[in-house]
Coordinates of C-alpha atoms and ligand atoms in Angstrom, one line a residue:
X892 CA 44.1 206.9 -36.1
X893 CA 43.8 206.3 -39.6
X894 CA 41.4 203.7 -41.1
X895 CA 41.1 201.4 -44.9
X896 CA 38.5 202.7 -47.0
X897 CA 37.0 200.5 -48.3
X898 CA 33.1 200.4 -50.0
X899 CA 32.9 203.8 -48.9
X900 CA 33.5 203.1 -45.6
X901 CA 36.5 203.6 -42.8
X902 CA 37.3 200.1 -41.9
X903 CA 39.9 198.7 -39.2
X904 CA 42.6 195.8 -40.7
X905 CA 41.7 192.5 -39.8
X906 CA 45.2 191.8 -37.9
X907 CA 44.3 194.6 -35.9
X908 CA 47.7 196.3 -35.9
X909 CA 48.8 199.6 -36.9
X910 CA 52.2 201.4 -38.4
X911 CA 53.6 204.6 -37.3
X912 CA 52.7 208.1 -39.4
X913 CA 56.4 209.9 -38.9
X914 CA 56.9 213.2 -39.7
X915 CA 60.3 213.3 -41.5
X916 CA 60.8 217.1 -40.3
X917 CA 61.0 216.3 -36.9
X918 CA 61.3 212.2 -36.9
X919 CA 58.3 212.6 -34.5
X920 CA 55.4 209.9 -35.1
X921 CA 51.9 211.7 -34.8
X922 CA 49.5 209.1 -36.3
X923 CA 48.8 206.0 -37.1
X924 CA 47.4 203.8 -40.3
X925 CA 46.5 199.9 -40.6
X926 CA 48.4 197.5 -41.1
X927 CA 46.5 195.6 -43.4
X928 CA 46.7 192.0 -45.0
X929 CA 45.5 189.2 -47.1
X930 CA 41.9 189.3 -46.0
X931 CA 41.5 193.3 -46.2
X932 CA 42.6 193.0 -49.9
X933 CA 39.8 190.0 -50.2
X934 CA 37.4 192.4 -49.1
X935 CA 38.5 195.5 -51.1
X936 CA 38.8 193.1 -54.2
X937 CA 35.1 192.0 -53.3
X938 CA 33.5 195.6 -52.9
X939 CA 35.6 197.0 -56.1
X940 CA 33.9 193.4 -57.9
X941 CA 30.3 194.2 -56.9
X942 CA 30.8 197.9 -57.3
X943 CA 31.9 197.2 -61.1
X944 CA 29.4 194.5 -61.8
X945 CA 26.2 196.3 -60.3
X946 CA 27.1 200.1 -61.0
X947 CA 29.8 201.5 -62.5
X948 CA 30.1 199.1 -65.4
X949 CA 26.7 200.3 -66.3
X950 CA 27.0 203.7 -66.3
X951 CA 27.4 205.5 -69.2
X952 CA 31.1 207.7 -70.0
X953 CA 29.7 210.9 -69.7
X954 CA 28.0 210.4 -65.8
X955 CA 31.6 208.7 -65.0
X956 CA 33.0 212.2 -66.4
X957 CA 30.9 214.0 -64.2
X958 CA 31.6 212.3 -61.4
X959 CA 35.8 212.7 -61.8
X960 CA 34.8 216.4 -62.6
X961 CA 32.8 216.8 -59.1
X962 CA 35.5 215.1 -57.6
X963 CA 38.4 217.6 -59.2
X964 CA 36.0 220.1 -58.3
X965 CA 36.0 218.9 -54.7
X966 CA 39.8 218.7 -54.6
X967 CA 40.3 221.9 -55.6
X968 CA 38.0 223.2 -52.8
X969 CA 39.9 221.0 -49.8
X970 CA 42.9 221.5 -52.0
X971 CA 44.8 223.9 -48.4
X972 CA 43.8 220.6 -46.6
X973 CA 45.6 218.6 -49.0
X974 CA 48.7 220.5 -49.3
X975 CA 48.6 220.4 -45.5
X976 CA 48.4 216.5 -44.8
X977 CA 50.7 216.0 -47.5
X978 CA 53.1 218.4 -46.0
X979 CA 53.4 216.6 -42.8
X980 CA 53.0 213.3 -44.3
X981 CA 56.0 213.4 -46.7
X982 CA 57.8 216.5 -45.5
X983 CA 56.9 218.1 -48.5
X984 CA 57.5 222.7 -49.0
X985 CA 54.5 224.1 -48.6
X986 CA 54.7 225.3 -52.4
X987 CA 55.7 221.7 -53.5
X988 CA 52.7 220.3 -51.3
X989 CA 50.5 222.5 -52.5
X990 CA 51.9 221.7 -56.4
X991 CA 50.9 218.0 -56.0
X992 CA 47.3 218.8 -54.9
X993 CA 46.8 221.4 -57.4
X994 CA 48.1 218.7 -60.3
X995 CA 45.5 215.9 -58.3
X996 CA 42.4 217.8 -59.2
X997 CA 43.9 218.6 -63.1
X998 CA 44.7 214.7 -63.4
X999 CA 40.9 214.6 -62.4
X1000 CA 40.0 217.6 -64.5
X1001 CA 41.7 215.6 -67.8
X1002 CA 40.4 212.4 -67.0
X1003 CA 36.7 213.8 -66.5
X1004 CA 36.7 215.1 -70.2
X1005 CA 38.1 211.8 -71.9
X1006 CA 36.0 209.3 -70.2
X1007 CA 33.6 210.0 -73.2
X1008 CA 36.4 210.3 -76.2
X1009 CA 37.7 206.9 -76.2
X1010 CA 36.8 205.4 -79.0
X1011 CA 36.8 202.3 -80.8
X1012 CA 37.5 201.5 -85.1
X1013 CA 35.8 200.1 -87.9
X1014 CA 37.9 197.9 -89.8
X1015 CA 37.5 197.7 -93.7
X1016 CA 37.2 194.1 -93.9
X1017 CA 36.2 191.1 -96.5
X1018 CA 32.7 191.7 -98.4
X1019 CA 29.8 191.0 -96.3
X1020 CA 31.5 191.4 -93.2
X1021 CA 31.3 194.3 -90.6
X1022 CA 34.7 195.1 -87.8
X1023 CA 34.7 196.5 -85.4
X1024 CA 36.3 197.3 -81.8
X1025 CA 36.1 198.0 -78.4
X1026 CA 37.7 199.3 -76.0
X1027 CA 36.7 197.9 -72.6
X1028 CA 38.0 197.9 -69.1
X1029 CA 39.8 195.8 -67.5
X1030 CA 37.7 195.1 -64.5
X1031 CA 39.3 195.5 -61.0
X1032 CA 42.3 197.3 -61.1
X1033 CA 45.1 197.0 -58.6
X1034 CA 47.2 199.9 -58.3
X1035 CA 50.7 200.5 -56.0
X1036 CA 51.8 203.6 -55.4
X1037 CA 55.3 205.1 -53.7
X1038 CA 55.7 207.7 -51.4
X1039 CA 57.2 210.3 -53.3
X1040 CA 54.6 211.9 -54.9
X1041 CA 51.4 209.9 -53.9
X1042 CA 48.7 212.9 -54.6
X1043 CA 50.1 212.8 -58.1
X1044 CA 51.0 209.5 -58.9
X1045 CA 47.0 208.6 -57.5
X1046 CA 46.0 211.3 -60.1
X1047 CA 47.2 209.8 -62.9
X1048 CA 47.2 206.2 -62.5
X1049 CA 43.3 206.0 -60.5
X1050 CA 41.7 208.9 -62.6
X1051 CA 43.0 207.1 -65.7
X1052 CA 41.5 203.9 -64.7
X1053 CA 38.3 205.0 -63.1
X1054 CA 38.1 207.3 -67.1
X1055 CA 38.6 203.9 -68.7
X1056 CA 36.1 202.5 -66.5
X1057 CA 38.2 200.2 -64.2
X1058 CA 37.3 200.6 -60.3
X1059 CA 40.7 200.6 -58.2
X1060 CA 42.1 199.1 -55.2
X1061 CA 44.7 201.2 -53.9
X1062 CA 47.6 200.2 -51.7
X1063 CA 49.7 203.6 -51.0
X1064 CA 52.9 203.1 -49.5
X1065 CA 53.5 202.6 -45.6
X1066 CA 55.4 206.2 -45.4
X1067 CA 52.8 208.2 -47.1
X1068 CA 49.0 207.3 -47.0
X1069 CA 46.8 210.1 -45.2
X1070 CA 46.7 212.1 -48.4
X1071 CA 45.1 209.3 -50.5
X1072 CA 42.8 208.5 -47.6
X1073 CA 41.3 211.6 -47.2
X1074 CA 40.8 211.6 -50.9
X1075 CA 38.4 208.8 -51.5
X1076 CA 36.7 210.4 -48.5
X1077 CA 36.4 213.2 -50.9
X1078 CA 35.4 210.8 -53.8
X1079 CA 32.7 209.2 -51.9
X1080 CA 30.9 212.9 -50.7
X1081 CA 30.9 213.8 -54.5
X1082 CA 28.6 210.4 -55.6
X1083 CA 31.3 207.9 -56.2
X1084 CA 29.6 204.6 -55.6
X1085 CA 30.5 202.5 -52.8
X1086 CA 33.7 200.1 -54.0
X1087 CA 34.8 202.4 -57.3
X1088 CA 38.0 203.6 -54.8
X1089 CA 39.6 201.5 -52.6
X1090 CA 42.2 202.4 -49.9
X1091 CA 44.0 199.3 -48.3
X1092 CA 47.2 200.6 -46.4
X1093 CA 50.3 198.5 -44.8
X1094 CA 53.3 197.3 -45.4
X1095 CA 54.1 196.1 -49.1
X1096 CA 55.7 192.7 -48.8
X1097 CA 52.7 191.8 -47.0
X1098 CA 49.9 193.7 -48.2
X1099 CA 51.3 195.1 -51.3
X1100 CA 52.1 191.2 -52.1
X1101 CA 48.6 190.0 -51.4
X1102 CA 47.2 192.9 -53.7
X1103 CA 49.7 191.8 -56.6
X1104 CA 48.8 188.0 -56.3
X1105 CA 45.1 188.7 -55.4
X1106 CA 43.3 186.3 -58.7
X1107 CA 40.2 189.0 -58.5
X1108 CA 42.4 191.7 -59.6
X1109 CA 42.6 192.2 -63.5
X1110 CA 45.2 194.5 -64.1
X1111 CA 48.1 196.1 -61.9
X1112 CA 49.5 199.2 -61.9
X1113 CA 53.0 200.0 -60.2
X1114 CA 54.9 203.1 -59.2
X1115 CA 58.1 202.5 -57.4
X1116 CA 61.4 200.9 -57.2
X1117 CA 62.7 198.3 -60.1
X1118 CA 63.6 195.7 -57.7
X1119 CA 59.8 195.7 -56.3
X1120 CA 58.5 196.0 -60.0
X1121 CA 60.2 192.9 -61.3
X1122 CA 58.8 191.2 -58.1
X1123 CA 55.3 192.2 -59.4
X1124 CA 55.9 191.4 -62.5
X1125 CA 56.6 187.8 -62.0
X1126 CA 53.8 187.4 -60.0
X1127 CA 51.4 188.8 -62.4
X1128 CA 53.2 187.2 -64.9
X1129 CA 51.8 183.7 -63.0
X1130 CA 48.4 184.4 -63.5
X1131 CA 48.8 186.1 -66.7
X1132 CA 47.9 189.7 -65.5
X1133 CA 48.6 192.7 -67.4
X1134 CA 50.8 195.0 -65.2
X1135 CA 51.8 198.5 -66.3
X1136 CA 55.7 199.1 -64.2
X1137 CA 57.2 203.1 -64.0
X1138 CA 59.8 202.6 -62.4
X1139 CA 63.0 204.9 -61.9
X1140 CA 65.7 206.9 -63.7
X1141 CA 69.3 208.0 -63.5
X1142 CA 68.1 210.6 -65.7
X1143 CA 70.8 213.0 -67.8
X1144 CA 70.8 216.7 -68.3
X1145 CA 73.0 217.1 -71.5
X1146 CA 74.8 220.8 -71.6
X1147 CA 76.2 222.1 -75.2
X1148 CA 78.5 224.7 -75.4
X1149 CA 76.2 226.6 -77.3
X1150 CA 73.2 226.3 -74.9
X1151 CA 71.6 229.4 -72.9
X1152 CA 72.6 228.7 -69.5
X1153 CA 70.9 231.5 -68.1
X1154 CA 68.0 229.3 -68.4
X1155 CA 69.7 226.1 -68.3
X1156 CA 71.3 226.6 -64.9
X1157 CA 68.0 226.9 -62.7
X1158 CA 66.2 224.3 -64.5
X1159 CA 69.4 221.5 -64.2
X1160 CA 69.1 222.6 -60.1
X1161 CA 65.3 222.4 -59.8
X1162 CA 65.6 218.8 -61.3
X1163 CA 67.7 217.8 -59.0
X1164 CA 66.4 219.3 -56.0
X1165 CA 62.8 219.4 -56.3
X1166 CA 61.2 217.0 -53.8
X1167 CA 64.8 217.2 -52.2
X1168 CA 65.5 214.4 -55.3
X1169 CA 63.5 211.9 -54.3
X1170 CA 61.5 212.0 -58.0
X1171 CA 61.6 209.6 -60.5
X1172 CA 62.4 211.6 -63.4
X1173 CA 65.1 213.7 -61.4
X1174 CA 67.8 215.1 -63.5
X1175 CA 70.5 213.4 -61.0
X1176 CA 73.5 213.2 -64.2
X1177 CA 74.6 216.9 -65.8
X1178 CA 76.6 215.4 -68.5
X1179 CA 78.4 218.9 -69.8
X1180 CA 80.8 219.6 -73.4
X1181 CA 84.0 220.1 -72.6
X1182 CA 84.3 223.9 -73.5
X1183 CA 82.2 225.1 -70.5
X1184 CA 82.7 222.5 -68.3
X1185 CA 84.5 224.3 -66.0
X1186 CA 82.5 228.1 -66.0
X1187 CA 79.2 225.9 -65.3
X1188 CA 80.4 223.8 -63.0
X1189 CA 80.8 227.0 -61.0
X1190 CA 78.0 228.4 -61.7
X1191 CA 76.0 225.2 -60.4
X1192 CA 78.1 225.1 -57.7
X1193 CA 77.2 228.4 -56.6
X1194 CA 73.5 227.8 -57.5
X1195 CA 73.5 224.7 -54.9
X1196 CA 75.8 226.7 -52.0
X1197 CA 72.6 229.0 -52.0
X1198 CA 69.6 226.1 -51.4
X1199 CA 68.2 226.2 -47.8
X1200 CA 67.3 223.0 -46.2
X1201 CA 65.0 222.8 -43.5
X1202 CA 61.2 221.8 -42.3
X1203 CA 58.7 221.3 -44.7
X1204 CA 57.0 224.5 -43.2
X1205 CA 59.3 226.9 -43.4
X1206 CA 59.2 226.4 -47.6
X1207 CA 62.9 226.5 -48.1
X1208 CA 64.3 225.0 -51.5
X1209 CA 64.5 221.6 -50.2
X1210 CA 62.6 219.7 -47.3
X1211 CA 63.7 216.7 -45.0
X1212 CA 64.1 213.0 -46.9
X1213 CA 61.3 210.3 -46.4
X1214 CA 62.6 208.6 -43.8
X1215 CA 66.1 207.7 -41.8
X1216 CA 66.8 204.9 -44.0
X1217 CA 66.6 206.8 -47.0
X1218 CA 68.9 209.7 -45.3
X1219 CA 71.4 207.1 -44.5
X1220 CA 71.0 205.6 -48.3
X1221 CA 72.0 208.7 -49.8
X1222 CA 74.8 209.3 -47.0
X1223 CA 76.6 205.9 -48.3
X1224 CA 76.5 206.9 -51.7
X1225 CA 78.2 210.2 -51.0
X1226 CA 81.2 208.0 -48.2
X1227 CA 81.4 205.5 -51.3
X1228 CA 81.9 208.4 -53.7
X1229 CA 84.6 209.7 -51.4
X1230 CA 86.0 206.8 -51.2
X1231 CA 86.7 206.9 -54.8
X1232 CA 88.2 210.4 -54.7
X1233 CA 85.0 211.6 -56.6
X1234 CA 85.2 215.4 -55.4
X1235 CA 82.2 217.5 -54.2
X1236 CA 82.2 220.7 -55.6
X1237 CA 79.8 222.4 -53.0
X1238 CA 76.8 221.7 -50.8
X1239 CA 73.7 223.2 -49.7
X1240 CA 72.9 224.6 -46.1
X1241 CA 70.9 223.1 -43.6
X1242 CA 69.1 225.7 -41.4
X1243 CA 70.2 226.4 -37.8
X1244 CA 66.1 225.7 -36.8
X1245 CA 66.4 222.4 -38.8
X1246 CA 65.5 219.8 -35.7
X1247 CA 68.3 217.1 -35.3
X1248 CA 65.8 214.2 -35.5
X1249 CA 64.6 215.4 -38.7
X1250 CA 65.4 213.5 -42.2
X1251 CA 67.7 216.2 -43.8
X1252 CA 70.4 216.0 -46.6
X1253 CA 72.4 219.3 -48.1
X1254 CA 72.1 219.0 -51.8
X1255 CA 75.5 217.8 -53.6
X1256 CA 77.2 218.4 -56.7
X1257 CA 79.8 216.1 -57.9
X1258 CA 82.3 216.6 -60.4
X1259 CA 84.6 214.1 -62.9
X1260 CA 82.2 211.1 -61.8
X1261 CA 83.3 208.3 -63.4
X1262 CA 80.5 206.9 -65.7
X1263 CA 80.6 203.2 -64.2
X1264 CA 80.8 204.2 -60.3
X1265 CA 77.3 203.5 -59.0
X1266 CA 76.9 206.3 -58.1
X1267 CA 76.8 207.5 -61.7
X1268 CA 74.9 204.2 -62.4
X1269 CA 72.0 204.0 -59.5
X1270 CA 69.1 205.7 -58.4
X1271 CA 70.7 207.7 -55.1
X1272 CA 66.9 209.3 -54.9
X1273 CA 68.3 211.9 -52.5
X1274 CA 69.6 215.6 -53.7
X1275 CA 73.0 214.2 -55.3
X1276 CA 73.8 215.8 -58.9
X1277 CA 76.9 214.0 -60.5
X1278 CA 79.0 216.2 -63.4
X1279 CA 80.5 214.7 -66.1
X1280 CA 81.8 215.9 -69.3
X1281 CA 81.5 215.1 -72.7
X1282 CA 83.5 215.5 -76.2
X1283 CA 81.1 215.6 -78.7
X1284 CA 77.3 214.5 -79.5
X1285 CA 78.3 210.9 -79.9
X1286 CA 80.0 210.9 -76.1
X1287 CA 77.1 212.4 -75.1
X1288 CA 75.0 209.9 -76.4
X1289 CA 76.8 207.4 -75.2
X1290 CA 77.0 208.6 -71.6
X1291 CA 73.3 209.2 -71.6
X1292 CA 72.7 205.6 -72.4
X1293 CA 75.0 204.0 -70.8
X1294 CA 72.6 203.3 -67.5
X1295 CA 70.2 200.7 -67.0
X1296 CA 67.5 202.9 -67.0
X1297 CA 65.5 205.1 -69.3
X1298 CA 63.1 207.5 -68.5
X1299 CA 63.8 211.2 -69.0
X1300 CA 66.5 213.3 -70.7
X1301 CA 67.6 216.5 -71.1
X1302 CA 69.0 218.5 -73.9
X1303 CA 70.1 222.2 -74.1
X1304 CA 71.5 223.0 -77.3
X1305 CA 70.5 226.1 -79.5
X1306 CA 71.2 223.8 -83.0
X1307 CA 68.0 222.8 -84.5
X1308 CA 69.3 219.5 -85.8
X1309 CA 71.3 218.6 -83.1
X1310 CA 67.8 218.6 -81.3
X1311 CA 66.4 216.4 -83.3
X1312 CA 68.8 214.3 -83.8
X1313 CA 69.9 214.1 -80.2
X1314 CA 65.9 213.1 -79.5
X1315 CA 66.4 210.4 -81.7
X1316 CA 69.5 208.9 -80.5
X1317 CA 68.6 209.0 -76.7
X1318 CA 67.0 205.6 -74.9
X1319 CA 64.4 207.5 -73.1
X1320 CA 60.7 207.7 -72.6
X1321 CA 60.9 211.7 -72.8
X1322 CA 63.4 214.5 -74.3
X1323 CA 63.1 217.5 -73.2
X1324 CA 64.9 220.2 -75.3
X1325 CA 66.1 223.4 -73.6
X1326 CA 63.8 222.8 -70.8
X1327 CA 63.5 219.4 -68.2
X1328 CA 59.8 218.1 -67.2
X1329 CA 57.9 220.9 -69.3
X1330 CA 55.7 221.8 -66.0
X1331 CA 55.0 218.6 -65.9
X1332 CA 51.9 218.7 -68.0
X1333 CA 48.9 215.5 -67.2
X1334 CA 48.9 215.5 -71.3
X1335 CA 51.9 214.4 -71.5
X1336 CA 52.4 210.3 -71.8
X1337 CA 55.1 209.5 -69.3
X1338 CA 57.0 206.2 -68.9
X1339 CA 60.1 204.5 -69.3
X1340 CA 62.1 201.8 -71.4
X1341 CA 64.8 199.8 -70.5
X1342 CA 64.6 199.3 -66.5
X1343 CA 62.6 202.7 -66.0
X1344 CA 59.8 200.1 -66.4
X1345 CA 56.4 199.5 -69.2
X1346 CA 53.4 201.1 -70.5
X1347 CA 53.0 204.6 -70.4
X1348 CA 51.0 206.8 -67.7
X1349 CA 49.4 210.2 -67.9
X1350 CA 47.5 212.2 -71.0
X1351 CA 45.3 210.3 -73.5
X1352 CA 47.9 207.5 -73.9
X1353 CA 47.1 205.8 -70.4
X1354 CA 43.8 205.0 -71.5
X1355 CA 44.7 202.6 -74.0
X1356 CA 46.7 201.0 -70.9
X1357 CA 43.5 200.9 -68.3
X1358 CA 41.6 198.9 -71.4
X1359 CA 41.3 195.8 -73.6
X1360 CA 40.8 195.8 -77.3
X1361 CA 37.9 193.6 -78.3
X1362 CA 37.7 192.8 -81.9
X1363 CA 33.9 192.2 -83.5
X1364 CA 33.6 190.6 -87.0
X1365 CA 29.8 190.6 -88.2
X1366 CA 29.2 188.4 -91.0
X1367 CA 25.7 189.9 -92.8
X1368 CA 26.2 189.0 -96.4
Ligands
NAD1935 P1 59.2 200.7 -53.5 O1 59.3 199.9 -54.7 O2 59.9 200.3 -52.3 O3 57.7 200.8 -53.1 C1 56.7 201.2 -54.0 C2 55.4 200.6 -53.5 O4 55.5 199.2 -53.6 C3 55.0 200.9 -52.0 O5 53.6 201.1 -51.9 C4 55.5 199.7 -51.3 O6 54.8 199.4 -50.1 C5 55.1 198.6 -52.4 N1 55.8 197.4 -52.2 C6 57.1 197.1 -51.7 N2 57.4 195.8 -51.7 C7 56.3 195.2 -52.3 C8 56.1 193.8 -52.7 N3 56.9 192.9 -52.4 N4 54.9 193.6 -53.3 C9 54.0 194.5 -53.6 N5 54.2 195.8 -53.3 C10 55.4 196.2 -52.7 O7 59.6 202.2 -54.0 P2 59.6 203.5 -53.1 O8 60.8 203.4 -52.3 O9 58.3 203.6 -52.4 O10 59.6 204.6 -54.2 C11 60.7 205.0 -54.8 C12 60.9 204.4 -56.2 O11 59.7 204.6 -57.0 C13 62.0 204.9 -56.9 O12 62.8 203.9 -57.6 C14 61.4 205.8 -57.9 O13 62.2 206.1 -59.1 C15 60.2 205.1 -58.3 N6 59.2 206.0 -58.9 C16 58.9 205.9 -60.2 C17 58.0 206.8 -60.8 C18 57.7 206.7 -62.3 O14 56.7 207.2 -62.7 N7 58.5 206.1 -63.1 C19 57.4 207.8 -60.0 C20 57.6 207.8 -58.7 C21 58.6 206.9 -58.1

């Protein structure tokens, strides 16, 4: 049985009511967390207050530094036990699970040398007067996080707060909380004072809900779908709270004739297969010019015939999906893409010791998807990697853009210019030339436009988001 954390302790929900821990290799529950409401938010919100008010808004940058650097410190030692409740938890390869905790303590690791770099101005001003400005923290800071990458997404958004000097109430998501748990277990053990990281888990309409509309909570920051992301948005917008949204992507992968697919080929099929798909920035659209359309459509397709599917333990290319409902999501895109004579060019494997209960889907390519068919439009977040080709740099611009969202693309082209001016043209938070997620770096400021959400996470950038700027005029003749 799983517990809140809450002021540095394990605490039951007040409703007294639990939710299911599934293991999505096997469909097997094996634990349990809270199912937590209004009044466990009230009490989070109230330890995270005092904690900010009485300690951590008085200490000085460099002890919150040390502090995130003991506690990267600390993941890196527990970093196996991570990896291994993440694993179970999410269904995660071992060398994916172990990925996300090794990124954790670097998010950790970053945030731990900026706390003491972020500086304010001095504003030349009218004679006699002195500007100035400050860059403060929010207060309490509310932040929402998804189940695809929760280690990660915890990295970034609570180690760039906590940098900033924010303390956090977390609410993970129902399918994956054990990893985040165990981690401001780990926080308190290092020194983190009681209410600097909160842990408040349940279901997100109720829970999730309360957290957004909670009035003690100054800022909100929100990983997940853009349905759930306008939700919290409007209700932030009713008390006037600044929210930061990164939502998802329909992310394209833009092929020129001219590119080196020797290296382009593995990187397009790790985009759309790592995490079996279910990743925000997932290249899920290889939008390819016309003159090697069809030599790399075979070469994908032969790339994707060779992925192994099966449990999260036996570290194949591709683990099981979340959950059942996410299994059958993906499964009706693919019957509706049928049903629209989109043809499959070939499919993964599924191992023979895959269990039948288990959450598993054979990657998919697609080929000749019709720009406007949803599934060329939507976020499948499952292993399905739609082909479409392209005339010239102007169609592929205009492919690119021509989803609602905007958060990652990719460009493989050998012409200089064409890089540039393909970086320019495309409505994206990232480009990526001749390569797709550069390794993923926590340098690197990562966010969306359009409906891939608001602000920008990760790298120095972040900060600037987990702060207020307050302006000081001193008039002294
Ligand atoms: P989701 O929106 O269903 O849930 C995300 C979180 O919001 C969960 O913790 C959930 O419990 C909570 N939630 C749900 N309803 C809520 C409500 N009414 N009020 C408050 N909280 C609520 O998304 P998901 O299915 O968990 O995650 C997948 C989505 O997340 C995808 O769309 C993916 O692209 C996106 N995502 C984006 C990024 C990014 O950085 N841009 C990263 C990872 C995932």
């Amino acid at each position: 049985m799983q517990f809140n954390f809450v002021a540095n302790n394990s605490v039951p929900s007040a409703s007294g009511q639990t939710i299911d821990v599934v293991d999505p290799s096997d469909g097997q529950p094996y634990d349990e967390i809270q199912r937590s409401n209004g009044s466990d938010i009230d009490h989070a919100v109230g330890a995270a207050r005092l904690c900010f008010d009485s300690v951590w808004s008085k200490l000085g940058a460099a002890e919150r530094g040390r502090l995130l650097m003991r506690l990267s410190e600390k993941v890196t030692a527990h970093a196996q036990e991570l990896s291994d409740i993440e694993q179970r938890d999410c269904g995660k390869p071992t060398k994916q699970a172990r990925a996300d905790a090794t990124a954790l303590a670097r998010y950790f690791e970053f945030y731990a040398g900026a706390c003491d770099k972020l500086h304010g101005e001095t504003i030349p001003y009218l004679d006699g007067y002195s500007v100035l400005t400050w860059r403060e923290p929010h207060g309490v800071t509310g932040h929402i996080v998804p189940w695809n990458y929760p280690m990660q997404i915890f990295g970034r958004s609570v180690g760039g707060a906590l940098a900033a000097g924010n303390v956090c109430v977390v609410k993970p998501a129902e399918d994956a909380c054990l990893s985040l748990i165990r981690v401001a277990q780990l926080a308190a053990e290092v020194g983190f004072p009681a209410g600097a990281i909160n842990i408040v888990t349940g279901y997100g309409h109720e829970v999730g809900d309360a957290l957004a509309r909670h009035s003690g909570i100054d800022h909100i920051s929100f990983t997940g779908s853009p349905t759930v992301g306008s939700l919290i948005q409007q209700v932030a917008a009713a008390r006037h709270c600044p929210v930061t949204l990164e939502l998802g992507g329909k992310s394209p992968q833009i092929v020129f004739a001219d590119a080196d697919l020797d290296a382009a080929v593995p990187a397009i099929i790790n985009a759309i297969v790592q995490n079996a798909g279910q990743t925000c920035s997932a290249g899920s659209r290889v939008l390819i010019e016309h003159a090697i359309y069809e030599p790399l459509l075979r070469r994908l397709g032969e790339a994707i015939q060779k992925l192994r599917v099966g449990p999260a333990t036996m570290d194949l290319d591709v683990g099981p999906l979340i959950r059942q409902s996410q299994k059958q999501r993906v499964q009706q895109f693919l019957r509706d893409a049928e049903a629209a004579n989109i043809r499959t060019v070939a499919q993964g494997q599924i191992v023979d010791q895959a269990p039948a209960s288990g959450f598993y889907q054979a990657p998919t390519l697609l080929r000749d998807v019709p720009v406007t068919h949803r599934v060329a439009q939507e976020e499948v977040f499952g292993p399905v990697l739609c082909a479409m080709a392209f005339r010239d740099e102007d169609h592929a611009v205009e492919l690119a853009n021509a989803t609602q969202f905007g958060l990652v693309a990719g460009v493989w082209t050998a012409n200089g210019g064409r890089q540039f001016r393909m970086a320019r043209r495309l409505r994206s938070g990232q480009v990526f030339i001749n390569n797709y997620g550069a390794g993923g770096g926590v340098e690197l400021p990562f966010g969306g436009v359009k409906s891939s959400g608001h602000g920008r996470e990760k790298g120095f950038e972040a900060l600037y988001g987990f702060t207020t700027l307050k302006t000081v005029a001193i008039k002294h003749g």
